[in-house]
Amino acid sequence: MLILITYDVNTQTEAGRRRLRKVAKQCVNYGQRVQNSVFECQMDAAKCREVKAILENIIDKDVDSLRFYYIGDKYKNKVEHIGAKPGFDVKDPLIF
Amino acid sequence: MLILITYDVNTQTEAGRRRLRKVAKQCVNYGQRVQNSVFECQMDAAKCREVKAILENIIDKDVDSLRFYYIGDKYKNKVEHIGAKPGFDVKDPLIF
């Protein structure tokens, strides 16, 4: 099923910027980056629990957040993209 | 129906930062900000066309992007939030 992961990581500190890099690095193991803080992941419930546990351990829940959107299997007509296509390098600092 | 709007605006230039502020300012007229670049909007197809046209006019399609996710009406179990709750001030520069 298609699951969307979006995140906000507070990058005002060096520790925050490190968390952001870690979150992004983990997410690429589970899905495709479609925007800077948005990943689309094709995964089952078990994989989703796995990545959720990993990400929960990385973020600072007082200042960062994660959102999971369970889009389901029939998503072809549920997603629309306008503008630049993503071309992110996961080694980039990912901050802008 | 619940429609998710996510955006990436390239803020490397002052013009980009201006576009980012404009996009966010428009989005708050249509829905609730749940993360820095993620809005959840309860709207019908007509409203969605309206905001889409407005946002398309603001962004630079070569470097920015918009994504629309049509989540539908039954979304209660489709969204999960972990961590900090959003508390954005729309007048903030919205860049971090």
XYZ file of N, CA and C in Angstrom:
576
model
N 0.849 -1.207 0.000
C 0.000 0.000 0.000
C 0.881 1.252 0.000
N 0.370 2.302 -0.570
C 1.148 3.542 -0.616
C 0.989 4.307 0.693
N 2.102 4.578 1.300
C 2.099 5.358 2.536
C 2.997 6.571 2.339
N 2.436 7.703 2.695
C 3.164 8.952 2.556
C 3.759 9.305 3.911
N 5.025 9.595 3.902
C 5.663 10.067 5.142
C 6.086 11.514 4.933
N 5.604 12.382 5.800
C 6.053 13.782 5.750
C 6.667 14.107 7.104
N 7.663 14.967 7.091
C 8.273 15.303 8.380
C 8.693 16.761 8.448
N 8.707 17.228 9.667
C 9.226 18.556 9.990
C 10.270 18.362 11.062
N 11.478 18.741 10.793
C 12.514 18.647 11.814
C 13.063 20.052 12.045
N 13.107 20.439 13.286
C 13.569 21.777 13.637
C 15.089 21.845 13.471
N 15.520 22.672 12.522
C 16.949 22.693 12.185
C 17.665 23.933 12.723
N 17.132 24.477 13.791
C 17.768 25.666 14.359
C 19.076 25.339 15.073
N 19.270 24.084 15.410
C 20.514 23.674 16.076
C 21.246 22.661 15.195
N 22.527 22.471 15.501
C 23.301 21.473 14.765
C 22.712 20.077 15.005
N 22.260 19.844 16.244
C 21.638 18.552 16.563
C 20.394 18.333 15.695
N 19.638 19.397 15.490
C 18.440 19.296 14.649
C 18.793 18.979 13.212
N 19.827 19.624 12.720
C 20.259 19.365 11.336
C 20.734 17.927 11.190
N 21.358 17.406 12.250
C 21.776 16.000 12.233
C 20.550 15.082 12.199
N 19.547 15.404 13.012
C 18.317 14.593 13.016
C 17.686 14.589 11.627
N 17.661 15.772 11.003
C 17.057 15.871 9.674
C 17.762 14.966 8.678
N 19.086 14.989 8.720
C 19.841 14.120 7.809
C 19.545 12.650 8.081
N 19.473 12.310 9.362
C 19.214 10.915 9.732
C 17.829 10.463 9.263
N 16.836 11.319 9.471
C 15.472 10.971 9.053
C 15.433 10.730 7.547
N 16.018 11.646 6.796
C 16.004 11.515 5.339
C 16.733 10.253 4.893
N 17.864 9.985 5.526
C 18.661 8.804 5.174
C 17.888 7.525 5.397
N 17.114 7.489 6.482
C 16.305 6.299 6.747
C 15.168 6.176 5.743
N 14.533 7.304 5.464
C 13.356 7.263 4.582
C 13.700 6.726 3.197
N 14.876 7.044 2.703
C 15.228 6.562 1.362
C 15.318 5.038 1.311
N 15.461 4.405 2.458
C 15.460 2.945 2.476
C 14.057 2.362 2.303
N 13.058 3.209 2.426
C 11.683 2.704 2.420
C 10.826 3.233 1.276
N 11.300 4.270 0.622
C 10.439 4.804 -0.428
C 11.146 5.821 -1.290
N 10.347 6.510 -2.055
C 10.879 7.470 -3.022
C 10.658 8.898 -2.533
N 11.714 9.651 -2.596
C 11.596 11.045 -2.184
C 10.916 11.828 -3.305
N 9.817 12.476 -2.983
C 9.108 13.248 -4.008
C 9.202 14.752 -3.760
N 9.473 15.111 -2.524
C 9.789 16.498 -2.208
C 10.785 16.461 -1.055
N 11.243 17.636 -0.669
C 12.301 17.680 0.337
C 11.968 16.893 1.614
N 10.750 17.037 2.093
C 10.361 16.360 3.338
C 9.183 15.429 3.134
N 9.039 14.926 1.927
C 7.910 14.057 1.586
C 8.421 12.807 0.871
N 8.099 11.668 1.436
C 8.465 10.390 0.823
C 7.217 9.568 0.545
N 7.192 8.922 -0.613
C 6.119 7.979 -0.929
C 6.695 6.566 -0.821
N 6.081 5.776 0.023
C 6.617 4.442 0.301
C 5.588 3.371 -0.034
N 6.027 2.412 -0.830
C 5.216 1.235 -1.101
C 5.603 0.199 -0.074
N 4.762 -0.028 0.901
C 5.165 -0.993 1.931
C 3.950 -1.575 2.632
N 4.179 -2.717 3.276
C 3.098 -3.343 4.035
C 3.137 -2.827 5.473
N 2.208 -3.320 6.277
C 2.074 -2.825 7.648
C 3.333 -3.092 8.474
N 3.970 -4.231 8.229
C 5.161 -4.579 9.011
C 6.299 -3.600 8.729
N 6.525 -3.335 7.443
C 7.582 -2.382 7.065
C 7.267 -1.002 7.639
N 6.006 -0.660 7.614
C 5.608 0.655 8.106
C 5.889 0.777 9.601
N 5.569 -0.271 10.350
C 5.886 -0.253 11.787
C 7.392 -0.100 11.995
N 8.146 -0.774 11.145
C 9.600 -0.741 11.244
C 10.142 0.682 11.070
N 9.748 1.316 9.957
C 10.279 2.662 9.691
C 9.758 3.663 10.724
N 8.533 3.453 11.167
C 7.961 4.344 12.171
C 8.780 4.289 13.464
N 9.146 3.083 13.882
C 9.939 2.919 15.100
C 11.307 3.577 14.950
N 11.904 3.387 13.780
C 13.221 3.988 13.527
C 13.141 5.511 13.596
N 12.147 6.064 12.893
C 12.041 7.523 12.834
C 11.677 8.117 14.205
N 10.815 7.425 14.910
C 10.440 7.905 16.249
C 11.655 7.990 17.165
N 12.588 7.093 16.956
C 13.798 7.100 17.768
C 14.752 8.225 17.397
N 14.630 8.709 16.179
C 15.544 9.766 15.730
C 15.042 11.149 16.127
N 13.761 11.371 15.940
C 13.262 12.746 16.113
C 13.205 13.157 17.584
N 13.162 14.455 17.780
C 12.901 15.027 19.090
C 11.427 15.410 19.100
N 10.637 14.639 19.818
C 9.189 14.815 19.730
C 8.678 16.151 20.256
N 9.537 16.879 20.945
C 9.117 18.190 21.432
C 9.147 19.250 20.328
N 10.003 19.025 19.346
C 10.154 20.076 18.319
C 9.996 19.558 16.889
N 10.078 18.249 16.702
C 9.958 17.674 15.349
C 8.626 16.931 15.236
N 8.237 16.656 14.017
C 7.030 15.844 13.846
C 7.118 14.970 12.609
N 6.361 13.883 12.673
C 6.202 12.960 11.550
C 4.716 12.827 11.270
N 4.388 12.678 9.995
C 3.004 12.345 9.659
C 3.003 11.185 8.673
N 2.070 10.278 8.881
C 1.898 9.138 7.994
C 0.500 9.214 7.389
N 0.459 9.134 6.080
C -0.825 9.126 5.369
C -0.954 7.793 4.644
N -1.998 7.069 5.010
C -2.213 5.751 4.411
C -3.104 5.918 3.186
N -2.450 5.980 2.040
C -3.171 6.304 0.803
C -3.870 5.068 0.237
N -3.344 3.895 0.523
C -3.992 2.670 0.044
C -3.396 2.170 -1.256
N -4.117 1.259 -1.890
C -3.583 0.618 -3.097
C -3.988 1.354 -4.376
N -5.170 1.919 -4.346
C -5.658 2.590 -5.568
C -5.301 4.077 -5.500
N -4.093 4.366 -5.836
C -3.630 5.738 -5.632
C -3.314 6.462 -6.942
N -3.466 5.746 -8.057
C -3.062 6.329 -9.342
C -3.696 7.700 -9.590
N -4.987 7.820 -9.252
C -5.654 9.096 -9.495
C -5.692 9.991 -8.270
N -4.965 9.601 -7.272
C -5.040 10.348 -6.017
C -3.840 11.260 -5.804
N -2.917 11.237 -6.733
C -1.701 12.028 -6.569
C -1.488 12.883 -7.812
N -1.219 14.147 -7.592
C -0.981 15.051 -8.721
C 0.253 15.894 -8.431
N 1.104 15.973 -9.413
C 2.345 16.737 -9.249
C 2.371 17.904 -10.230
N 2.804 19.050 -9.754
C 2.945 20.239 -10.604
C 4.337 20.816 -10.370
N 5.032 21.109 -11.445
C 6.319 21.789 -11.311
C 7.519 20.871 -11.382
N 8.604 21.326 -10.761
C 9.898 20.654 -10.857
C 9.840 19.237 -10.327
N 10.502 18.355 -11.004
C 10.592 16.969 -10.554
C 11.691 16.860 -9.508
N 11.509 15.965 -8.557
C 12.527 15.855 -7.512
C 13.832 15.294 -8.042
N 14.911 15.884 -7.589
C 16.223 15.379 -7.971
C 17.172 15.570 -6.814
N 16.815 14.968 -5.703
C 17.572 15.199 -4.480
C 18.723 14.224 -4.357
N 19.792 14.714 -3.825
C 20.901 13.847 -3.452
C 20.814 13.650 -1.944
N 20.699 12.404 -1.541
C 20.461 12.152 -0.122
C 21.663 12.538 0.731
N 22.800 12.751 0.096
C 23.960 13.168 0.888
C 23.996 14.673 1.111
N 23.112 15.362 0.409
C 23.053 16.807 0.617
C 22.593 17.105 2.043
N 22.907 18.305 2.514
C 22.493 18.652 3.869
C 20.976 18.701 4.036
N 20.238 18.798 2.943
C 18.780 18.725 2.978
C 18.138 19.875 3.731
N 18.830 20.957 3.799
C 18.272 22.097 4.514
C 18.174 23.257 3.538
N 17.000 23.859 3.486
C 16.883 25.100 2.706
C 15.700 25.904 3.162
N -14.047 16.761 0.701
C -13.026 15.719 0.713
C -11.695 16.293 1.209
N -10.937 15.432 1.844
C -9.646 15.894 2.361
C -8.595 15.863 1.254
N -8.001 16.997 1.041
C -6.932 17.093 0.044
C -5.678 17.616 0.744
N -4.600 16.919 0.503
C -3.334 17.291 1.098
C -2.549 18.091 0.057
N -2.053 19.229 0.456
C -1.170 19.997 -0.431
C 0.219 20.024 0.194
N 1.200 19.559 -0.556
C 2.588 19.661 -0.091
C 3.360 20.478 -1.127
N 4.339 21.228 -0.660
C 5.093 22.013 -1.635
C 6.563 22.106 -1.273
N 7.329 22.268 -2.300
C 8.761 22.535 -2.186
C 9.027 23.807 -2.963
N 9.521 24.806 -2.303
C 9.873 26.041 -3.005
C 11.355 26.287 -2.765
N 12.053 26.507 -3.832
C 13.495 26.735 -3.760
C 13.749 28.127 -3.180
N 14.365 28.171 -1.999
C 14.526 29.454 -1.304
C 15.960 29.969 -1.346
N 16.667 29.569 -2.379
C 18.049 30.041 -2.483
C 18.141 31.516 -2.877
N 17.060 32.034 -3.418
C 17.061 33.444 -3.797
C 15.984 34.189 -3.005
N 16.100 35.496 -2.984
C 15.088 36.308 -2.311
C 13.736 36.111 -3.005
N 13.752 35.996 -4.325
C 12.510 35.761 -5.071
C 11.871 34.444 -4.633
N 12.708 33.436 -4.403
C 12.205 32.143 -3.950
C 11.562 32.240 -2.572
N 12.209 32.973 -1.697
C 11.655 33.130 -0.354
C 10.320 33.877 -0.413
N 10.230 34.810 -1.357
C 8.966 35.531 -1.543
C 7.880 34.559 -2.032
N 8.247 33.698 -2.982
C 7.272 32.717 -3.480
C 6.791 31.811 -2.353
N 7.739 31.384 -1.509
C 7.390 30.494 -0.402
C 6.371 31.153 0.519
N 6.624 32.410 0.851
C 5.685 33.126 1.724
C 4.317 33.234 1.072
N 4.317 33.515 -0.235
C 3.044 33.668 -0.959
C 2.265 32.356 -0.985
N 2.965 31.255 -1.257
C 2.306 29.946 -1.313
C 1.662 29.637 0.040
N 2.442 29.821 1.115
C 1.915 29.512 2.450
C 0.723 30.400 2.787
N 0.827 31.669 2.437
C -0.248 32.617 2.720
C -1.542 32.211 2.031
N -1.420 31.719 0.804
C -2.611 31.276 0.075
C -3.174 30.003 0.692
N -2.282 29.090 1.027
C -2.745 27.792 1.534
C -3.569 27.932 2.811
N -3.202 28.881 3.662
C -3.974 29.020 4.906
C -5.416 29.445 4.646
N -5.680 29.974 3.490
C -7.067 30.308 3.145
C -7.890 29.066 2.809
N -7.210 27.959 2.609
C -7.926 26.769 2.129
C -7.868 25.594 3.092
N -6.971 25.654 4.062
C -6.893 24.493 4.948
C -6.045 24.744 6.164
N -5.708 23.666 6.822
C -4.970 23.751 8.082
C -3.527 23.323 7.863
N -2.646 24.134 8.378
C -1.236 23.796 8.262
C -0.896 22.731 9.298
N -0.381 21.612 8.845
C -0.038 20.544 9.777
C 1.478 20.358 9.893
N 2.190 20.799 8.892
C 3.653 20.866 8.961
C 4.072 22.076 8.134
N 5.364 22.334 8.151
C 5.847 23.547 7.504
C 5.375 23.681 6.045
N 5.449 22.605 5.291
C 5.074 22.657 3.870
C 3.953 21.688 3.547
N 3.132 21.407 4.537
C 2.021 20.455 4.366
C 0.730 21.056 4.907
N -0.257 21.128 4.034
C -1.571 21.631 4.436
C -2.624 20.568 4.180
N -3.551 20.442 5.119
C -4.700 19.567 4.930
C -5.918 20.441 4.671
N -6.546 20.227 3.551
C -7.651 21.100 3.143
C -8.929 20.294 2.952
N -9.983 20.722 3.613
C -11.304 20.165 3.401
C -11.950 20.985 2.312
N -12.030 20.449 1.115
C -12.607 21.274 0.050
C -13.178 20.413 -1.061
N -14.035 21.028 -1.843
C -14.611 20.310 -2.980
C -13.740 20.552 -4.216
N -14.122 19.927 -5.304
C -13.310 19.988 -6.519
C -13.148 21.430 -7.028
N -14.196 22.232 -6.882
C -14.134 23.606 -7.381
C -13.096 24.423 -6.606
N -13.152 24.304 -5.279
C -12.176 25.006 -4.438
C -10.759 24.531 -4.744
N -10.652 23.242 -4.992
C -9.331 22.686 -5.265
C -8.765 23.251 -6.568
N -9.618 23.337 -7.584
C -9.174 23.952 -8.851
C -8.726 25.383 -8.613
N -9.479 26.071 -7.754
C -9.187 27.475 -7.463
C -7.797 27.629 -6.837
N -7.549 26.870 -5.765
C -6.257 27.023 -5.092
C -5.115 26.523 -5.979
N -5.405 25.506 -6.764
C -4.377 24.984 -7.668
C -3.953 26.051 -8.682
N -4.931 26.744 -9.225
C -4.630 27.795 -10.203
C -3.825 28.925 -9.555
N -4.213 29.285 -8.333
C -3.499 30.350 -7.623
C -2.046 29.946 -7.362
N -1.865 28.733 -6.855
C -0.508 28.290 -6.509
C 0.355 28.109 -7.757
N -0.257 27.603 -8.806
C 0.493 27.429 -10.061
C 1.013 28.760 -10.586
N 0.253 29.795 -10.322
C 0.669 31.126 -10.769
C 1.805 31.700 -9.932
N 1.921 31.215 -8.712
C 2.955 31.753 -7.818
C 4.295 31.050 -8.027
N 4.255 29.736 -8.140
C 5.523 28.996 -8.134
C 6.296 29.168 -9.444
N 7.575 28.886 -9.349
C 8.428 28.800 -10.535
C 8.556 27.307 -10.845
N 7.891 26.882 -11.906
C 7.786 25.443 -12.174
C 9.116 24.774 -12.513
N 10.113 25.587 -12.772
C 11.432 25.002 -13.053
C 12.141 24.551 -11.773
N 11.829 25.193 -10.676
C 12.569 24.883 -9.444
C 11.669 24.542 -8.256
N 10.390 24.871 -8.336
C 9.468 24.587 -7.232
C 8.505 23.473 -7.639
N 7.874 22.880 -6.647
C 6.852 21.881 -6.984
C 5.706 21.889 -5.986
N 4.569 21.435 -6.489
C 3.362 21.252 -5.684
C 2.923 19.811 -5.837
N 2.396 19.238 -4.777
C 1.761 17.931 -4.890
C 0.406 17.966 -4.212
N -0.552 17.331 -4.853
C -1.910 17.231 -4.309
C -2.224 15.760 -4.096
N -2.657 15.445 -2.891
C -3.065 14.076 -2.564
C -4.548 14.099 -2.218
N -5.300 13.348 -2.987
C -6.746 13.316 -2.778
C -7.056 12.177 -1.821
N -7.187 12.509 -0.561
C -7.324 11.491 0.482
C -8.761 10.976 0.563
N -9.711 11.785 0.167
C -11.115 11.342 0.175
C -11.847 11.750 1.434
N -13.012 11.148 1.640
C -13.854 11.519 2.782
C -13.564 10.691 4.022
N -13.197 9.454 3.813
C -12.965 8.585 4.981
C -11.473 8.610 5.340
N -11.097 9.601 6.045
C -9.666 9.792 6.287
C -9.276 9.636 7.752
N -10.268 9.409 8.591
C -10.008 9.362 10.042
C -8.879 8.396 10.401
N -8.875 7.228 9.780
C -7.843 6.236 10.098
C -6.667 6.281 9.129
N -6.656 7.278 8.313
C -5.625 7.337 7.277
C -4.497 8.301 7.604
N -4.616 8.991 8.708
C -3.619 9.998 9.052
C -3.101 9.744 10.460
N -1.815 9.761 10.608
C -1.214 9.542 11.922
C -0.132 10.598 12.160
N -0.160 11.160 13.340
C 0.806 12.205 13.670
C 1.664 11.761 14.849
N 2.947 12.020 14.757
C 3.872 11.708 15.855
C 4.712 12.950 16.129
N 4.813 13.319 17.392
C 5.702 14.426 17.756
C 5.002 15.753 17.926
N 5.774 16.812 17.740
C 5.316 18.171 18.020
C 4.100 18.546 17.188
N 3.188 19.230 17.828
C 2.009 19.721 17.121
C 2.358 21.025 16.409
N 1.725 21.242 15.284
C 2.068 22.465 14.548
C 1.596 23.707 15.278
N 2.430 24.714 15.249
C 2.047 25.975 15.858
C 2.671 27.098 15.066
N 2.338 27.108 13.789
C 2.995 28.058 12.909
C 2.280 29.395 12.897
N 3.064 30.408 12.812
C 2.501 31.731 12.593
C 2.674 32.054 11.117
N 1.561 32.307 10.456
C 1.633 32.476 9.008
C 2.417 33.717 8.612
N 2.629 34.616 9.559
C 3.399 35.826 9.221
C 4.901 35.580 9.312
N 5.263 34.441 9.878
C 6.687 34.107 9.962
C 7.271 33.943 8.561
N 8.583 34.086 8.456
C 9.199 33.931 7.133
C 9.060 32.519 6.578
N 8.741 31.541 7.436
C 8.444 30.190 6.975
C 9.631 29.504 6.346
N 10.797 29.907 6.725
C 11.982 29.276 6.157
C 12.808 28.704 7.306
N 13.159 27.454 7.202
C 14.105 26.917 8.187
C 14.784 25.683 7.634
